[in-house]
């Protein structure tokens, strides 16, 4: 069982720590697992250690202690083999400004040991996916910020990696490009089984593409899982049901709702709309109670906790504890 | 840290790119033009002088490097000045510009070792310098043939080629100095200034410093002082270059540094040494120069390897 689980992981970090030369503890005994074909979002405030963790995975900075396993390899022992299979998009990346977009991509593609034709076809395919083909022979100097980010994403595609590690990939992208990027990640995951680690501050994007998320705080990742799991942990499994009813007459809807087992809190949002906090999904019970009391039930929605709510609640908790 | 991958992977990719960058940069074009123009002017003067003064010179090709007539200095003086500048101009931003443009992280996340990137840059610079100096040497040999009317002797060509190698090593020394500072300092202005400062120190002030220190330690006019001065002055690559140039280009040079009369006994003044003997004479200088190159590269390597990206 244990070995089976292990082999399904493409990345395993164990008790990873990094203390920079100036004694900054950037990462503190962090453990993380990425499964094959999974999109994992890493979140957290500035300076929480996200970028440092990512750099250690690529062997770009040496861990102070702990172990890293990437596709069964150790980036400190076989850095080239790891870097051949892992694509990295740095948070602040730059290109050779006097070279064209094509030349820039071709330069990094050469390190992969590909022949001219293979490089060319990969670059053209990647670039057309990022809608940059019309600017390909222009100098990067003339690109806008977002175009450079798209070029960097094209570089990731050229590598055709098993794992993509993206540090704030959508910063500076316009809404249209962002949406395209999210679609791209979904399709790469689905078609090529690519695993993705994504650091971001855009919670809605993360929620929309990530299978699991990890919340970083002061170099540690004490909370990780699906958004629903995290919500359960933070809000104790409670959820909210928004109930909309018709003409109530002299009936007290709040009182009726209050008699239902499992309801812990009721808030009237406006005339005929109630926000009910419940321990579990008891919508059928709510429906029958209202119908029995001759209340016209218009609609009932389960309100899932957003990643934003989870994030706010978690860091408030952390903050209050400190 | 053990490496299971092929260590020099990607070297050719880096070297080719750096070579293109060096040879294509405006900076290099200007410097090459400067070198060729000054070389042409001092060659012109030298050939004219030669026609009027020396009619029968055994080492005509070599004297093209050393002959001068007011106000135009010899080609050798020009080279000892311009070659270091070329090296510094090529090297002062070779690493820190990649830091500043944030290209380093992207490149180093490709399958290549850090030190190979550094090595590739040095090899690229060596290639570019080889080409520039080769053009210059062709110019010199061409002029010699023009004046002589026939190709120079093998002995002379061998000496000229050896001098070519020494000049190349001298240029690489300054490139590696500048590269080292470009690894150490993130600001290009800082690495340029420090490199130029060191160059100024070693070129202009070092001989004075060596003299002052030597007399202070050994006493005025003593043999000890003279030896110490030679030793100190040889710390400077400029001295190593000048001494090597002297032995190679003036075959009658029999000794470098402190001359003892016992060494000159039995030696006919003015009779030239064979090429092999001249090489033997400057062997310590050549070894020191090569050792400095290795030392400088290693220093850059050590610092670069430890840097956080
Ligand atoms: N090269 C460095 N030298 C010293 N300290 C560093 C270095 N890089 C990062 N740090 C420190 O390490 C800690 C973690 O930084 P890191 O860049 O990993 O954070 P992050 O989570 O990526 O933040 P952000 O959201 O701002 O990108 C911070 O305290 C930072 O100051
Ligand atoms: Mg970061």
XYZ file of C-alpha atoms and ligand atoms in Angstrom:
663
model
C 0.000 0.000 0.000
C 2.647 2.453 1.090
C 4.796 1.892 -1.988
C 1.805 2.221 -4.258
C 1.003 5.600 -2.815
C 4.613 6.631 -3.133
C 4.805 5.785 -6.807
C 1.672 7.749 -7.586
C 3.449 10.861 -6.332
C 5.502 12.762 -8.856
C 6.837 15.150 -6.239
C 7.512 14.339 -2.604
C 9.036 16.899 -0.290
C 9.943 15.734 3.204
C 10.801 18.076 6.064
C 12.337 20.534 3.693
C 14.005 23.551 5.237
C 15.877 26.499 3.832
C 17.783 29.040 5.827
C 19.293 31.743 3.661
C 22.776 33.121 4.258
C 21.387 36.024 6.251
C 19.701 33.591 8.665
C 16.244 34.101 7.192
C 14.248 30.932 7.714
C 12.408 30.900 4.402
C 11.091 27.336 4.523
C 10.657 25.427 7.747
C 10.323 21.653 7.730
C 7.826 21.548 4.904
C 6.295 18.400 3.452
C 4.288 18.264 0.254
C 3.101 15.655 -2.178
C 2.028 16.126 -5.756
C 0.195 13.283 -7.451
C 0.404 12.493 -11.115
C -1.933 14.596 -13.235
C -2.792 16.824 -10.331
C -2.882 20.612 -10.227
C -1.704 21.816 -6.861
C -2.021 25.436 -5.837
C 0.289 26.970 -3.307
C -1.005 30.038 -1.597
C 0.126 32.348 1.108
C 1.110 35.885 1.927
C 4.266 37.553 0.585
C 7.413 36.029 2.000
C 5.702 32.813 3.101
C 8.318 30.719 1.275
C 6.489 29.705 -1.903
C 9.167 30.783 -4.366
C 11.954 29.365 -2.217
C 10.219 25.982 -2.087
C 9.824 25.997 -5.856
C 13.488 26.871 -6.436
C 14.619 24.033 -4.224
C 12.587 21.579 -6.275
C 14.608 22.538 -9.348
C 17.939 22.489 -7.579
C 18.274 26.222 -8.197
C 18.888 26.737 -4.517
C 20.176 24.154 -2.100
C 17.963 23.059 0.802
C 19.442 23.387 4.264
C 17.878 20.060 5.224
C 15.183 17.631 4.163
C 14.674 15.539 1.069
C 13.226 16.114 -2.374
C 12.019 13.421 -4.704
C 10.978 14.441 -8.209
C 9.878 11.615 -10.512
C 12.049 9.320 -8.421
C 15.073 11.595 -8.755
C 16.928 13.907 -6.436
C 17.509 17.345 -7.991
C 20.788 17.667 -6.108
C 22.161 14.426 -7.513
C 20.770 14.453 -11.030
C 19.889 18.080 -11.644
C 19.972 17.791 -15.429
C 17.621 14.847 -15.564
C 15.188 16.634 -13.250
C 15.373 19.863 -15.208
C 14.773 18.013 -18.450
C 11.430 16.759 -17.161
C 10.334 19.757 -15.154
C 9.509 23.100 -16.658
C 9.763 26.192 -14.515
C 8.303 29.605 -15.032
C 9.977 32.000 -12.599
C 8.011 34.758 -10.897
C 10.250 37.456 -12.326
C 11.622 36.197 -15.565
C 13.345 38.020 -18.363
C 14.419 37.377 -21.913
C 17.355 38.474 -24.014
C 15.845 41.731 -25.135
C 17.893 42.049 -28.303
C 16.907 38.623 -29.525
C 13.580 37.787 -31.106
C 10.953 35.730 -29.333
C 11.822 32.815 -31.555
C 15.556 33.076 -30.882
C 14.931 33.206 -27.157
C 12.837 30.057 -27.213
C 15.252 28.361 -29.570
C 18.175 29.067 -27.251
C 16.572 27.366 -24.254
C 15.213 24.556 -26.447
C 18.741 23.749 -27.614
C 19.633 22.675 -24.099
C 17.069 19.914 -24.445
C 19.220 18.421 -27.169
C 16.506 18.597 -29.833
C 17.253 18.849 -33.538
C 16.411 21.919 -35.587
C 13.137 20.603 -37.046
C 11.863 19.316 -33.740
C 12.670 22.619 -32.031
C 11.009 24.592 -34.774
C 7.798 22.599 -34.778
C 7.541 22.641 -30.995
C 8.157 26.369 -30.817
C 5.613 27.157 -33.522
C 3.011 24.963 -31.871
C 3.617 26.470 -28.440
C 3.617 30.013 -29.695
C 0.404 29.669 -31.635
C -1.214 28.317 -28.486
C -0.132 31.467 -26.705
C -1.231 33.622 -29.678
C 2.202 35.138 -30.188
C 2.998 33.872 -33.673
C 2.587 37.286 -35.317
C 5.271 38.789 -33.036
C 7.641 35.847 -33.105
C 10.390 37.476 -35.150
C 10.229 40.798 -33.308
C 12.771 41.620 -30.663
C 11.542 40.874 -27.152
C 12.395 44.513 -26.344
C 9.224 45.461 -28.208
C 6.937 43.068 -26.301
C 4.468 44.171 -23.656
C 4.679 42.739 -20.161
C 1.861 40.291 -20.747
C 3.383 39.160 -24.034
C 6.600 38.303 -22.227
C 4.636 36.242 -19.729
C 2.950 34.433 -22.611
C 6.343 33.829 -24.183
C 7.482 32.301 -20.893
C 4.436 30.032 -20.907
C 5.282 29.065 -24.472
C 8.733 28.113 -23.241
C 7.128 25.791 -20.707
C 5.105 24.173 -23.496
C 8.175 23.715 -25.710
C 9.720 21.528 -23.046
C 6.719 19.179 -22.932
C 7.440 18.467 -19.287
C 5.970 15.857 -16.973
C 5.691 18.532 -14.313
C 5.219 22.250 -14.738
C 6.068 24.544 -11.852
C 4.606 27.970 -12.361
C 5.320 30.875 -10.051
C 2.516 33.415 -10.349
C 1.908 32.616 -14.023
C -1.056 34.906 -14.557
C 0.317 38.085 -13.040
C 0.023 40.793 -15.644
C -2.159 38.794 -18.023
C -5.327 40.388 -19.312
C -8.632 38.664 -18.418
C -8.892 37.021 -21.815
C -5.367 35.596 -21.669
C -5.943 34.505 -18.104
C -9.035 32.572 -19.104
C -7.104 31.012 -21.968
C -4.302 30.094 -19.632
C -6.690 28.348 -17.257
C -8.198 26.405 -20.157
C -4.716 25.491 -21.305
C -3.740 24.109 -17.904
C -6.929 22.050 -17.767
C -6.310 20.586 -21.201
C -2.632 19.828 -20.516
C -3.653 18.013 -17.404
C -6.322 16.082 -19.224
C -4.564 15.307 -22.511
C -0.976 14.875 -21.435
C -1.400 13.976 -17.789
C 0.821 16.880 -16.841
C 1.176 17.619 -13.153
C 1.251 21.247 -12.172
C 2.359 23.202 -9.150
C 1.105 26.709 -9.229
C 1.871 29.553 -6.856
C -0.616 32.357 -7.063
C -2.359 35.144 -5.256
C -5.470 34.932 -7.444
C -7.718 32.766 -5.323
C -10.565 32.459 -7.805
C -8.198 31.176 -10.509
C -6.617 28.750 -8.105
C -10.007 27.490 -7.038
C -11.094 27.021 -10.613
C -8.159 24.841 -11.720
C -6.512 23.353 -8.665
C -7.407 19.911 -7.392
C -5.793 20.649 -4.078
C -4.302 23.677 -2.449
C -1.736 24.237 0.292
C -1.700 27.284 2.501
C 1.785 28.543 3.307
C 2.569 30.483 6.386
C 6.039 31.447 7.638
C 7.754 28.692 5.685
C 5.308 25.987 6.686
C 2.333 24.382 5.012
C 0.095 23.315 7.852
C -3.094 23.133 5.848
C -3.622 21.401 2.536
C -6.330 19.538 0.689
C -9.302 20.259 -1.534
C -11.125 23.502 -0.941
C -14.077 21.573 0.516
C -11.812 19.669 2.865
C -10.211 22.853 4.050
C -13.623 24.428 4.534
C -14.706 21.470 6.626
C -11.589 21.803 8.739
C -12.025 25.523 9.229
C -15.781 25.823 9.430
C -16.435 22.499 11.101
C -18.388 20.957 8.251
C -21.067 23.608 8.412
C -22.538 24.919 5.211
C -24.992 27.584 4.303
C -28.304 27.190 2.520
C -29.940 30.237 1.016
C -33.711 29.819 1.108
C -36.038 32.006 -0.916
C -39.741 31.911 -0.109
C -42.880 33.592 -1.451
C -45.575 35.611 0.358
C -45.263 34.623 4.036
C -48.410 36.296 5.402
C -48.366 36.082 9.181
C -46.194 32.988 9.300
C -42.765 33.396 10.940
C -40.444 31.599 8.533
C -37.422 32.049 10.770
C -39.229 30.284 13.567
C -40.267 27.414 11.299
C -36.671 27.010 10.110
C -35.465 27.104 13.684
C -37.452 24.018 14.580
C -35.647 21.884 11.990
C -32.930 19.637 13.448
C -29.411 20.480 12.266
C -30.004 24.173 11.773
C -27.623 26.197 13.887
C -28.081 29.758 12.704
C -30.582 31.752 10.698
C -30.094 35.134 9.129
C -32.754 36.996 7.214
C -30.982 38.678 4.378
C -33.943 40.556 3.034
C -37.691 40.125 2.578
C -38.211 36.430 1.784
C -34.506 35.436 1.700
C -32.910 33.547 4.563
C -29.350 32.384 5.016
C -29.407 29.223 7.085
C -26.287 27.671 8.567
C -26.631 23.894 8.772
C -24.449 21.054 9.989
C -24.985 18.968 6.865
C -26.994 19.029 3.674
C -30.549 18.885 5.065
C -32.310 20.559 2.172
C -35.050 17.893 1.963
C -35.890 18.511 5.617
C -36.070 22.260 5.062
C -38.268 21.785 2.017
C -40.780 19.530 3.749
C -40.938 21.738 6.859
C -41.721 24.801 4.744
C -44.279 23.000 2.592
C -45.972 21.564 5.667
C -46.388 25.103 6.972
C -47.912 26.268 3.662
C -44.957 28.480 2.775
C -44.284 28.831 -0.959
C -40.712 27.695 -1.521
C -39.148 29.423 -4.528
C -35.536 28.253 -4.391
C -32.897 26.738 -2.202
C -29.133 26.920 -2.898
C -26.299 25.318 -1.085
C -23.703 27.966 -0.677
C -20.241 26.383 -0.869
C -17.358 28.071 0.872
C -15.089 29.843 -1.538
C -11.324 29.542 -1.372
C -11.393 33.213 -0.550
C -13.446 32.547 2.576
C -11.142 29.683 3.530
C -8.083 31.851 2.977
C -9.432 34.759 5.004
C -10.534 32.505 7.837
C -7.242 30.610 7.956
C -4.979 33.621 8.029
C -7.237 35.372 10.520
C -6.879 32.333 12.746
C -3.114 32.278 12.284
C -2.944 35.981 12.942
C -5.074 35.787 16.070
C -2.949 32.933 17.399
C 0.229 34.954 17.006
C 27.368 16.367 -4.516
C 27.687 13.620 -7.075
C 26.759 14.135 -10.659
C 25.268 11.432 -12.755
C 24.711 13.583 -15.811
C 27.167 14.393 -18.545
C 29.064 17.262 -16.978
C 29.659 19.478 -19.992
C 26.163 19.187 -21.408
C 25.059 22.408 -23.078
C 28.566 23.858 -23.363
C 28.360 24.158 -27.113
C 24.972 25.864 -26.958
C 26.270 28.519 -24.576
C 29.551 28.974 -26.423
C 27.858 29.514 -29.766
C 25.455 32.065 -28.330
C 28.172 33.956 -26.479
C 30.380 33.996 -29.543
C 27.519 35.479 -31.551
C 26.837 38.032 -28.825
C 30.481 39.082 -28.560
C 31.162 39.348 -32.252
C 27.840 41.022 -32.975
C 27.898 43.603 -30.196
C 28.446 47.256 -31.038
C 31.063 47.397 -28.317
C 33.198 44.733 -29.984
C 32.851 46.268 -33.421
C 34.084 49.614 -32.093
C 37.004 48.077 -30.232
C 38.037 45.951 -33.189
C 37.901 48.981 -35.448
C 39.990 50.920 -32.938
C 42.569 48.149 -32.750
C 42.792 47.773 -36.512
C 43.055 51.520 -37.126
C 45.788 52.054 -34.554
C 47.551 48.935 -35.798
C 47.422 50.205 -39.369
C 48.829 53.573 -38.344
C 51.704 52.113 -36.384
C 52.393 49.544 -39.110
C 52.523 52.319 -41.656
C 55.031 54.227 -39.556
C 57.050 51.106 -38.876
C 57.324 50.111 -42.525
C 58.371 53.637 -43.488
C 61.010 53.740 -40.788
C 62.214 50.375 -41.889
C 62.666 51.456 -45.480
C 64.861 54.400 -44.492
C 66.781 53.114 -41.481
C 67.210 49.368 -41.557
C 67.881 47.895 -44.889
C 69.044 44.464 -43.850
C 67.068 43.305 -40.845
C 67.071 39.638 -40.118
C 63.857 39.923 -38.097
C 61.835 42.317 -40.157
C 58.433 40.823 -39.355
C 59.115 40.999 -35.646
C 60.374 44.550 -35.764
C 57.031 45.583 -37.225
C 55.657 44.974 -33.733
C 58.314 46.947 -31.925
C 59.386 49.796 -34.206
C 58.030 53.218 -33.416
C 58.715 56.756 -34.506
C 57.516 59.854 -32.732
C 54.643 60.472 -32.224
C 53.229 57.065 -33.140
C 53.959 54.350 -30.565
C 54.866 50.815 -31.577
C 52.222 48.213 -32.243
C 53.345 46.452 -29.074
C 52.583 49.516 -26.942
C 49.201 49.843 -28.562
C 48.454 46.202 -27.911
C 49.517 46.301 -24.282
C 46.984 49.068 -23.889
C 44.074 47.994 -26.086
C 44.038 44.240 -25.444
C 43.297 44.605 -21.703
C 40.601 47.155 -22.491
C 39.015 44.737 -24.956
C 39.051 41.989 -22.349
C 37.444 44.234 -19.761
C 34.882 45.559 -22.223
C 33.860 42.001 -23.037
C 33.751 40.712 -19.483
C 32.509 43.388 -17.114
C 28.800 42.630 -17.605
C 28.947 39.040 -18.789
C 27.254 37.575 -15.706
C 25.581 40.449 -13.878
C 23.684 41.540 -16.979
C 22.009 38.135 -16.915
C 21.141 38.677 -13.288
C 19.713 42.081 -14.066
C 17.745 40.919 -17.088
C 16.528 37.953 -15.051
C 17.501 35.533 -17.774
C 19.681 33.470 -15.466
C 16.824 31.695 -13.698
C 15.238 30.757 -16.978
C 18.449 29.455 -18.498
C 19.502 27.574 -15.370
C 16.148 25.831 -15.170
C 17.144 24.144 -18.428
C 19.302 21.011 -18.279
C 22.698 22.689 -17.858
C 25.072 23.022 -14.918
C 25.877 26.455 -13.584
C 29.603 26.141 -14.107
C 29.097 25.105 -17.717
C 27.314 28.392 -18.331
C 30.314 30.252 -16.929
C 32.754 28.103 -18.849
C 30.807 28.584 -22.071
C 31.020 32.333 -21.646
C 34.783 32.152 -21.208
C 35.194 29.891 -24.217
C 32.991 32.216 -26.280
C 35.128 35.176 -25.273
C 38.276 33.253 -26.152
C 36.812 32.519 -29.573
C 35.894 36.147 -30.196
C 39.299 37.369 -29.084
C 41.020 34.758 -31.223
C 39.216 36.073 -34.278
C 39.942 39.739 -33.597
C 43.625 39.162 -32.943
C 43.907 36.844 -35.908
C 42.698 39.644 -38.157
C 45.379 41.850 -36.673
C 48.125 39.278 -37.170
C 47.111 38.821 -40.794
C 47.494 42.556 -41.199
C 51.005 42.453 -39.732
C 52.161 39.477 -41.747
C 50.617 40.976 -44.853
C 52.504 44.242 -44.293
C 55.747 42.341 -43.762
C 55.313 40.584 -47.063
C 54.539 43.864 -48.719
C 57.756 45.421 -47.441
C 59.940 42.363 -47.880
C 58.471 41.181 -51.083
C 58.728 37.584 -49.880
C 57.296 35.550 -47.015
C 59.071 35.887 -43.636
C 61.225 33.075 -42.279
C 59.662 30.200 -40.369
C 61.532 31.277 -37.266
C 59.872 34.676 -37.398
C 56.438 33.280 -38.083
C 56.832 30.889 -35.171
C 57.822 33.756 -32.899
C 54.941 35.889 -34.153
C 52.525 33.025 -33.510
C 53.904 32.463 -30.027
C 53.423 36.155 -29.369
C 49.884 35.775 -30.687
C 49.280 33.107 -28.054
C 50.733 35.259 -25.302
C 48.611 38.236 -26.362
C 45.544 36.020 -26.333
C 46.338 34.818 -22.813
C 46.905 38.413 -21.740
C 43.539 39.447 -23.157
C 41.850 36.488 -21.498
C 43.426 37.470 -18.195
C 41.619 40.790 -18.315
C 38.433 39.196 -19.547
C 38.484 36.808 -16.600
C 39.232 39.632 -14.174
C 36.204 41.506 -15.486
C 34.092 38.337 -15.454
C 35.054 37.693 -11.846
C 33.913 41.165 -10.864
C 30.735 40.727 -12.879
C 30.005 37.643 -10.776
C 30.807 39.417 -7.530
C 29.005 42.707 -8.183
C 25.377 42.895 -9.287
C 25.812 46.398 -10.720
C 27.481 46.622 -14.102
C 28.871 50.075 -13.346
C 30.599 48.699 -10.253
C 32.175 45.747 -12.017
C 33.360 47.997 -14.863
C 34.886 50.538 -12.516
C 36.601 47.986 -10.310
C 38.043 46.194 -13.349
C 39.325 49.454 -14.810
C 40.674 50.478 -11.414
C 42.653 47.269 -11.136
C 43.895 47.707 -14.673
C 45.057 51.232 -13.889
C 46.730 50.052 -10.711
C 48.634 47.268 -12.426
C 49.493 49.213 -15.561
C 50.420 52.623 -14.235
C 51.115 52.385 -10.534
C 52.354 48.873 -9.969
C 55.948 49.448 -11.059
C 56.170 52.448 -8.726
C 54.691 50.513 -5.833
C 57.040 47.594 -6.483
C 60.008 49.950 -6.463
C 58.987 51.727 -3.281
C 58.273 48.494 -1.434
C 61.493 46.894 -2.664
C 63.717 49.765 -1.534
C 61.872 50.007 1.766
C 62.498 46.331 2.473
C 65.859 45.733 0.854
C 67.589 49.101 1.182
C 68.570 51.559 -1.545
C 70.558 50.101 -4.410
C 70.991 46.657 -2.874
C 70.855 43.443 -4.827
C 68.032 42.229 -2.566
C 65.979 45.268 -3.425
C 66.515 44.736 -7.142
C 65.438 41.120 -6.900
C 62.428 41.933 -4.785
C 61.392 44.600 -7.239
C 61.509 42.137 -10.126
C 59.559 39.610 -8.097
C 56.906 42.123 -7.115
C 56.567 43.571 -10.560
C 55.972 40.067 -11.911
C 52.791 39.818 -9.893
C 51.370 42.127 -12.521
C 50.333 40.353 -15.708
C 51.482 43.440 -17.570
C 55.044 42.634 -16.604
C 54.584 39.024 -17.623
C 53.236 40.145 -20.967
C 55.950 42.750 -21.525
C 58.756 40.331 -20.680
C 57.327 37.607 -22.885
C 56.900 40.076 -25.723
C 60.463 41.261 -25.325
C 61.930 37.766 -25.441
C 59.793 36.723 -28.387
C 60.042 39.841 -30.508
C 63.690 40.725 -29.840
C 65.501 37.419 -30.240
C 68.717 38.891 -28.844
C 67.130 39.180 -25.432
C 69.115 36.806 -23.247
C 67.861 37.580 -19.825
C 64.890 39.107 -18.091
C 64.871 40.870 -14.767
C 68.036 41.392 -12.766
C 71.047 40.979 -15.038
C 74.102 39.386 -13.499
C 77.396 39.724 -15.266
C 78.154 36.049 -14.850
C 75.161 35.320 -17.019
C 76.497 37.496 -19.779
C 80.007 36.062 -19.718
C 80.851 34.254 -22.879
C 77.680 35.400 -24.521
C 78.141 37.480 -27.594
C 76.083 40.593 -27.107
C 73.525 40.995 -29.826
C 73.610 37.509 -31.210
C 70.023 36.201 -31.345
C 68.782 33.207 -29.386
C 67.053 30.402 -31.225
C 63.262 30.313 -30.781
C 63.373 27.348 -28.390
C 65.816 29.164 -26.116
C 63.627 32.260 -26.048
C 60.652 30.110 -25.134
C 62.626 28.539 -22.331
C 63.521 31.994 -21.115
C 59.893 33.039 -20.731
C 58.630 29.679 -19.542
C 58.094 30.956 -15.961
C 56.200 33.963 -17.273
C 53.978 31.818 -19.477
C 53.260 29.383 -16.673
C 52.428 32.227 -14.335
C 50.058 33.731 -16.882
C 48.251 30.426 -17.415
C 48.116 29.821 -13.671
C 46.514 33.244 -13.232
C 43.872 32.359 -15.820
C 43.021 29.138 -14.034
C 42.967 30.893 -10.681
C 40.653 33.628 -11.916
C 38.223 31.224 -13.506
C 38.159 29.096 -10.374
C 37.473 32.151 -8.242
C 34.524 33.132 -10.442
C 33.296 29.552 -10.368
C 33.397 29.312 -6.582
C 31.564 32.586 -6.073
C 29.001 31.913 -8.802
C 28.238 28.429 -7.548
C 27.286 29.749 -4.122
C 25.137 32.620 -5.277
C 21.392 32.624 -4.730
C 19.625 33.283 -7.987
N 18.056 35.334 -1.956
C 17.556 35.502 -0.732
N 18.349 35.802 0.303
C 17.859 35.965 1.533
N 16.576 35.838 1.865
C 15.711 35.541 0.886
C 16.157 35.346 -0.460
N 15.073 35.049 -1.223
C 14.018 35.053 -0.389
N 14.388 35.346 0.877
C 13.522 35.410 2.063
O 12.873 34.166 2.210
C 11.531 34.337 2.627
C 10.606 33.628 1.656
O 10.664 34.269 0.396
P 9.920 33.717 -0.881
O 10.400 34.509 -2.042
O 10.093 32.261 -0.933
O 8.406 34.090 -0.562
P 7.108 33.938 -1.466
O 6.176 33.107 -0.703
O 7.449 33.485 -2.834
O 6.583 35.438 -1.488
P 5.798 36.249 -2.649
O 4.352 35.970 -2.487
O 6.102 37.663 -2.294
O 6.355 35.836 -3.955
C 11.311 35.834 2.719
O 11.446 36.201 4.073
C 12.425 36.435 1.901
O 12.795 37.663 2.442
Mg 7.235 34.351 -4.764
